[in-house]
């Protein structure tokens, strides 16, 4: 696996994704709800686990939301856990009253 993790927004597939060395992908699947970005699921092939790919994907998705001034709804357990460790993203969460 190359050192730098390059992530892009695949708007057609609704994924933030990275292509891995063997042609597989790691991604965060997203949807839209009332103008909010909804993070659904993070997927990294098992042989790539523990290499920082999921963390890089989560950071990319959260930074994307911040840069685009989007609010978030997070269903993905991985991203929820990431946000607990990185509370600087808490302001991005859509309040439950607004969902």
mmCIF file of C-alpha atoms in Angstrom:
data_model
loop_
_atom_site.group_PDB
_atom_site.id
_atom_site.type_symbol
_atom_site.label_atom_id
_atom_site.label_comp_id
_atom_site.label_asym_id
_atom_site.label_seq_id
_atom_site.Cartn_x
_atom_site.Cartn_y
_atom_site.Cartn_z
ATOM 1 C CA UNK A 1 0.000 0.000 0.000
ATOM 2 C CA UNK A 2 1.418 3.375 -0.949
ATOM 3 C CA UNK A 3 2.125 5.814 1.874
ATOM 4 C CA UNK A 4 -0.251 8.625 0.908
ATOM 5 C CA UNK A 5 -3.975 7.920 0.984
ATOM 6 C CA UNK A 6 -5.658 9.783 -1.872
ATOM 7 C CA UNK A 7 -9.380 10.235 -1.327
ATOM 8 C CA UNK A 8 -11.940 11.683 -3.696
ATOM 9 C CA UNK A 9 -15.656 12.357 -3.728
ATOM 10 C CA UNK A 10 -17.315 9.980 -6.174
ATOM 11 C CA UNK A 11 -20.590 11.877 -6.557
ATOM 12 C CA UNK A 12 -22.087 9.301 -8.941
ATOM 13 C CA UNK A 13 -21.702 6.475 -6.425
ATOM 14 C CA UNK A 14 -22.277 8.701 -3.368
ATOM 15 C CA UNK A 15 -18.962 7.602 -1.880
ATOM 16 C CA UNK A 16 -15.923 9.263 -0.439
ATOM 17 C CA UNK A 17 -13.423 6.694 -1.633
ATOM 18 C CA UNK A 18 -9.819 5.688 -2.070
ATOM 19 C CA UNK A 19 -8.493 3.193 -4.584
ATOM 20 C CA UNK A 20 -6.228 0.640 -2.943
ATOM 21 C CA UNK A 21 -3.147 -0.981 -4.468
ATOM 22 C CA UNK A 22 -4.917 -4.109 -5.711
ATOM 23 C CA UNK A 23 -7.811 -2.259 -7.367
ATOM 24 C CA UNK A 24 -10.168 -2.589 -4.403
ATOM 25 C CA UNK A 25 -11.709 0.457 -2.745
ATOM 26 C CA UNK A 26 -12.220 1.760 0.752
ATOM 27 C CA UNK A 27 -15.153 4.131 1.075
ATOM 28 C CA UNK A 28 -17.709 5.960 3.151
ATOM 29 C CA UNK A 29 -21.175 5.724 1.642
ATOM 30 C CA UNK A 30 -23.328 8.829 1.975
ATOM 31 C CA UNK A 31 -26.799 10.098 1.152
ATOM 32 C CA UNK A 32 -28.592 13.444 1.313
ATOM 33 C CA UNK A 33 -31.486 14.341 3.609
ATOM 34 C CA UNK A 34 -33.003 17.828 3.732
ATOM 35 C CA UNK A 35 -29.699 19.355 2.616
ATOM 36 C CA UNK A 36 -27.669 17.469 5.234
ATOM 37 C CA UNK A 37 -24.908 15.008 4.386
ATOM 38 C CA UNK A 38 -25.804 11.604 5.848
ATOM 39 C CA UNK A 39 -22.831 9.314 6.492
ATOM 40 C CA UNK A 40 -24.144 5.769 6.221
ATOM 41 C CA UNK A 41 -21.336 3.226 6.286
ATOM 42 C CA UNK A 42 -17.549 2.891 6.157
ATOM 43 C CA UNK A 43 -16.029 -0.055 4.326
ATOM 44 C CA UNK A 44 -12.365 -1.057 4.133
ATOM 45 C CA UNK A 45 -11.309 -4.515 2.895
ATOM 46 C CA UNK A 46 -10.175 -6.699 5.785
ATOM 47 C CA UNK A 47 -6.593 -6.998 4.545
ATOM 48 C CA UNK A 48 -6.266 -3.190 4.756
ATOM 49 C CA UNK A 49 -7.651 -2.799 8.262
ATOM 50 C CA UNK A 50 -5.364 -1.084 10.770
ATOM 51 C CA UNK A 51 -3.580 1.008 8.143
ATOM 52 C CA UNK A 52 -5.367 4.297 8.857
ATOM 53 C CA UNK A 53 -7.623 4.150 5.801
ATOM 54 C CA UNK A 54 -10.942 4.401 7.664
ATOM 55 C CA UNK A 55 -9.595 7.304 9.758
ATOM 56 C CA UNK A 56 -8.429 9.110 6.629
ATOM 57 C CA UNK A 57 -11.842 8.579 5.021
ATOM 58 C CA UNK A 58 -13.643 9.888 8.118
ATOM 59 C CA UNK A 59 -11.423 12.970 8.297
ATOM 60 C CA UNK A 60 -11.935 13.632 4.587
ATOM 61 C CA UNK A 61 -15.733 13.357 4.901
ATOM 62 C CA UNK A 62 -15.864 15.632 7.953
ATOM 63 C CA UNK A 63 -13.510 18.191 6.404
ATOM 64 C CA UNK A 64 -15.582 18.092 3.212
ATOM 65 C CA UNK A 65 -18.714 18.873 5.228
ATOM 66 C CA UNK A 66 -16.968 21.747 7.005
ATOM 67 C CA UNK A 67 -15.564 23.208 3.766
ATOM 68 C CA UNK A 68 -18.966 23.023 2.049
ATOM 69 C CA UNK A 69 -20.769 24.359 5.168
ATOM 70 C CA UNK A 70 -22.899 21.214 5.390
ATOM 71 C CA UNK A 71 -24.598 19.745 8.424
ATOM 72 C CA UNK A 72 -24.215 16.038 9.140
ATOM 73 C CA UNK A 73 -26.331 13.110 10.180
ATOM 74 C CA UNK A 74 -24.083 10.188 11.133
ATOM 75 C CA UNK A 75 -25.394 6.629 11.118
ATOM 76 C CA UNK A 76 -21.995 5.034 10.550
ATOM 77 C CA UNK A 77 -20.637 3.576 13.809
ATOM 78 C CA UNK A 78 -17.040 4.085 12.694
ATOM 79 C CA UNK A 79 -17.524 7.792 11.981
ATOM 80 C CA UNK A 80 -19.423 8.207 15.266
ATOM 81 C CA UNK A 81 -16.458 6.730 17.111
ATOM 82 C CA UNK A 82 -14.053 8.946 15.177
ATOM 83 C CA UNK A 83 -16.092 12.007 16.119
ATOM 84 C CA UNK A 84 -15.988 11.037 19.809
ATOM 85 C CA UNK A 85 -12.199 11.173 19.572
ATOM 86 C CA UNK A 86 -12.241 14.384 17.490
ATOM 87 C CA UNK A 87 -14.772 16.655 19.158
ATOM 88 C CA UNK A 88 -13.745 19.599 16.970
ATOM 89 C CA UNK A 89 -16.306 18.252 14.464
ATOM 90 C CA UNK A 90 -19.266 18.252 16.903
ATOM 91 C CA UNK A 91 -20.603 21.532 15.510
ATOM 92 C CA UNK A 92 -21.272 19.818 12.164
ATOM 93 C CA UNK A 93 -23.961 17.516 13.581
ATOM 94 C CA UNK A 94 -27.520 18.370 12.669
ATOM 95 C CA UNK A 95 -29.649 18.757 15.791
ATOM 96 C CA UNK A 96 -32.231 16.003 16.173
ATOM 97 C CA UNK A 97 -35.033 18.595 16.119
ATOM 98 C CA UNK A 98 -33.949 19.574 12.600
ATOM 99 C CA UNK A 99 -33.945 16.027 11.222
#
